[in-house]
mmCIF file of C-alpha atoms in Angstrom:
data_model
loop_
_atom_site.group_PDB
_atom_site.id
_atom_site.type_symbol
_atom_site.label_atom_id
_atom_site.label_comp_id
_atom_site.label_asym_id
_atom_site.label_seq_id
_atom_site.Cartn_x
_atom_site.Cartn_y
_atom_site.Cartn_z
ATOM 1 C CA MET A 595 6.676 -28.052 18.333
ATOM 2 C CA ALA A 596 9.985 -29.595 17.595
ATOM 3 C CA THR A 597 9.851 -32.854 15.931
ATOM 4 C CA THR A 598 12.836 -35.280 15.999
ATOM 5 C CA PRO A 599 13.579 -37.628 13.255
ATOM 6 C CA ARG A 600 12.732 -41.145 13.710
ATOM 7 C CA ARG A 601 16.120 -42.471 12.625
ATOM 8 C CA PRO A 602 19.322 -40.818 13.177
ATOM 9 C CA VAL A 603 20.869 -38.477 10.560
ATOM 10 C CA ASN A 604 24.238 -40.574 10.697
ATOM 11 C CA ALA A 605 23.577 -44.230 10.913
ATOM 12 C CA MET A 606 27.361 -44.984 11.309
ATOM 13 C CA ASP A 607 27.863 -42.482 14.221
ATOM 14 C CA ALA A 608 24.645 -43.621 15.806
ATOM 15 C CA ALA A 609 25.877 -47.309 15.561
ATOM 16 C CA GLU A 610 29.119 -46.511 16.906
ATOM 17 C CA ALA A 611 27.653 -44.566 19.914
ATOM 18 C CA LEU A 612 25.532 -47.673 20.919
ATOM 19 C CA PHE A 613 28.862 -49.914 20.679
ATOM 20 C CA LYS A 614 31.251 -47.432 22.642
ATOM 21 C CA PRO A 615 32.358 -48.842 25.979
ATOM 22 C CA ALA A 616 30.656 -47.279 28.928
ATOM 23 C CA LYS A 617 33.509 -45.517 31.125
ATOM 24 C CA LYS A 618 33.092 -47.019 34.607
ATOM 25 C CA GLN A 619 34.956 -45.611 37.542
ATOM 26 C CA PRO A 620 36.940 -48.593 39.167
ATOM 27 C CA ALA A 621 35.886 -49.527 42.840
ATOM 28 C CA ALA A 622 38.183 -47.963 45.069
ATOM 29 C CA ALA A 623 40.183 -50.514 46.730
ATOM 30 C CA VAL A 624 39.400 -51.508 50.115
ATOM 31 C CA GLU A 625 42.369 -51.131 52.274
ATOM 32 C CA ARG A 626 42.322 -53.175 55.557
ATOM 33 C CA PRO A 627 44.783 -53.032 58.394
ATOM 34 C CA ALA A 628 47.300 -55.158 58.817
ATOM 35 C CA ILE A 629 46.918 -57.370 61.534
ATOM 36 C CA PRO A 630 50.416 -58.002 63.576
ATOM 37 C CA ASN A 631 52.030 -60.915 63.680
ATOM 38 C CA THR A 632 49.842 -62.971 61.284
ATOM 39 C CA LYS A 633 50.877 -65.396 58.731
ATOM 40 C CA GLU A 634 50.160 -65.351 55.132
ATOM 41 C CA MET A 635 50.062 -68.380 52.811
ATOM 42 C CA VAL A 636 52.425 -68.091 49.997
ATOM 43 C CA SER A 637 54.161 -70.220 47.158
ATOM 44 C CA ILE A 638 57.790 -69.851 46.697
ATOM 45 C CA LYS A 639 60.097 -72.430 44.843
ATOM 46 C CA ILE A 640 63.026 -73.486 46.768
ATOM 47 C CA ASP A 641 66.027 -75.665 45.958
ATOM 48 C CA SER A 642 65.242 -79.584 46.372
ATOM 49 C CA ASP A 643 68.358 -79.965 48.799
ATOM 50 C CA VAL A 644 67.358 -76.978 50.468
ATOM 51 C CA LEU A 645 63.870 -78.329 51.368
ATOM 52 C CA ALA A 646 65.124 -81.291 52.479
ATOM 53 C CA PHE A 647 67.697 -79.686 55.020
ATOM 54 C CA PHE A 648 64.580 -78.151 56.503
ATOM 55 C CA GLN A 649 62.074 -81.149 56.440
ATOM 56 C CA GLU A 650 64.720 -83.838 57.871
ATOM 57 C CA ASP A 651 64.094 -82.693 61.147
ATOM 58 C CA GLY A 652 60.195 -83.151 60.887
ATOM 59 C CA PRO A 653 57.062 -81.200 61.605
ATOM 60 C CA GLY A 654 57.853 -77.441 61.722
ATOM 61 C CA TRP A 655 59.809 -76.979 58.824
ATOM 62 C CA GLN A 656 57.951 -74.229 57.732
ATOM 63 C CA GLU A 657 58.755 -71.974 60.901
ATOM 64 C CA ARG A 658 62.464 -73.137 60.718
ATOM 65 C CA ILE A 659 62.365 -71.477 56.982
ATOM 66 C CA ASN A 660 60.395 -68.532 58.614
ATOM 67 C CA ASP A 661 63.104 -68.271 61.579
ATOM 68 C CA CYS A 662 65.997 -68.377 59.421
ATOM 69 C CA LEU A 663 64.206 -65.644 56.892
ATOM 70 C CA ARG A 664 63.475 -63.500 60.035
ATOM 71 C CA ALA A 665 67.122 -64.038 61.048
ATOM 72 C CA ALA A 666 68.627 -62.814 57.735
ATOM 73 C CA MET A 667 65.954 -59.723 57.267
ATOM 74 C CA LYS A 668 67.306 -58.698 60.720
ATOM 75 C CA ALA A 669 71.043 -59.191 59.882
ATOM 76 C CA GLY A 670 70.743 -56.975 56.608
ATOM 77 C CA ARG A 671 69.802 -53.743 58.618
#
């Protein structure tokens, strides 16, 4: 019968093995298909005079900014 020692041969190696971080595989990212024509909430910094320009016409200023950005996007093509 083979007997194993009650204590490890090298205590330092045994201690390091206990505190060695376990290698875990990161969970795979779940990619969801984009829903067409949805809006996302974002935070951007805009100069105060630009913001005042869009807000002076009242509610709907976010949509007006979006329309201007879309026009600039299409003009760039």
